[in-house]
Tab-separated table of C-alpha atoms in Angstrom:
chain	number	residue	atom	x	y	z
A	116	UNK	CA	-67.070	93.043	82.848
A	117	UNK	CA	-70.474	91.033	82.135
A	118	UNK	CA	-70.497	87.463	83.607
A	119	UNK	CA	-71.735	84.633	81.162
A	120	UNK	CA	-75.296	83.809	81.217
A	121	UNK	CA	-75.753	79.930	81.520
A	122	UNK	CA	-78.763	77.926	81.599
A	123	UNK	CA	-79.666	75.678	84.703
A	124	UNK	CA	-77.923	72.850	82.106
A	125	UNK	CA	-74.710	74.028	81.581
A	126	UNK	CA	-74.266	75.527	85.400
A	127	UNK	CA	-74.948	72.076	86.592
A	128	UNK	CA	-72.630	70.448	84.332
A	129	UNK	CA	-69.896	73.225	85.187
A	130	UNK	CA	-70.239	72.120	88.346
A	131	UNK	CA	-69.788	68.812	88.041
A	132	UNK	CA	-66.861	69.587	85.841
A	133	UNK	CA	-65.154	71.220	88.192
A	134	UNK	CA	-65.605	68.863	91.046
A	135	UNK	CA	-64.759	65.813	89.160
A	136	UNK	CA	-61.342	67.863	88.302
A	137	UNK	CA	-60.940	68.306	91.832
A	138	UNK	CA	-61.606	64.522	92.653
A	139	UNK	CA	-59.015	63.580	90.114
A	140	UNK	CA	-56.676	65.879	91.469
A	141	UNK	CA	-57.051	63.908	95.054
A	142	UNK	CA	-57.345	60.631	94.037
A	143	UNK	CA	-53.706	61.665	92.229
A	144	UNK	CA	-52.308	63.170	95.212
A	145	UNK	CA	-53.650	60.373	97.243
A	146	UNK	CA	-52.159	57.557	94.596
A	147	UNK	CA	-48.393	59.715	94.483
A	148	UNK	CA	-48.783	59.378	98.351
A	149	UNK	CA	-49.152	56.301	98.964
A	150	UNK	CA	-46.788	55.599	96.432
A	151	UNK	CA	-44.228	57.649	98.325
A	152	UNK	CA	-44.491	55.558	101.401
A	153	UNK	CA	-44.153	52.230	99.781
A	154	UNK	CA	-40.944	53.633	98.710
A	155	UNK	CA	-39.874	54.751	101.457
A	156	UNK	CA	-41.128	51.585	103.358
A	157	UNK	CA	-39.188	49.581	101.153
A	158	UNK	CA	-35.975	51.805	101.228
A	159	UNK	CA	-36.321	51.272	104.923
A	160	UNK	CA	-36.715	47.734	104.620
A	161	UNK	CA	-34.173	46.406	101.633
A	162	UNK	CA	-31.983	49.341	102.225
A	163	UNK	CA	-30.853	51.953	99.685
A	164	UNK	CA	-28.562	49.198	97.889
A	165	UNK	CA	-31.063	46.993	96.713
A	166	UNK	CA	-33.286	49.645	95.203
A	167	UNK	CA	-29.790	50.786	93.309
A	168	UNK	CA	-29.633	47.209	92.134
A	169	UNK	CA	-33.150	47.072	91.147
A	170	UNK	CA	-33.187	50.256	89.068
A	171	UNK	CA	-29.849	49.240	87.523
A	172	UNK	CA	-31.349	46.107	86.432
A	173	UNK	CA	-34.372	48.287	85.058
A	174	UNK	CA	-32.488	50.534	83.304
A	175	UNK	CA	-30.588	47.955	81.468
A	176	UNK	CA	-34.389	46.660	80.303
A	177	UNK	CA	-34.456	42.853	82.382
């Protein structure tokens, strides 16, 4: 099994590829965190009822 030659060129931009993909992945788990505990902040704080209400109201497109 031969491993691809790359110029200095395409090794740095691999790089930088890959680490932006990894950035994007954390800024994504970071963003679906944080959304998580808003949720659950507001659960806590409206109750479980009001969310129903809201999502009912969604659902039927107001």
């Amino acid at each position: 099994m031969s491993k691809r030659i790359r110029t200095t060129k395409q090794a740095t931009r691999a790089r930088l590829t890959a680490q932006v993909r990894i950035n994007q992945r954390k800024f994504t788990e970071a963003v679906e965190l944080q959304a998580r505990i808003v949720r659950d902040e507001q659960r806590r704080l409206f109750g479980q009822a009001w969310l129903d209400k809201r999502a009912a109201k969604k659902r039927e497109g107001n």
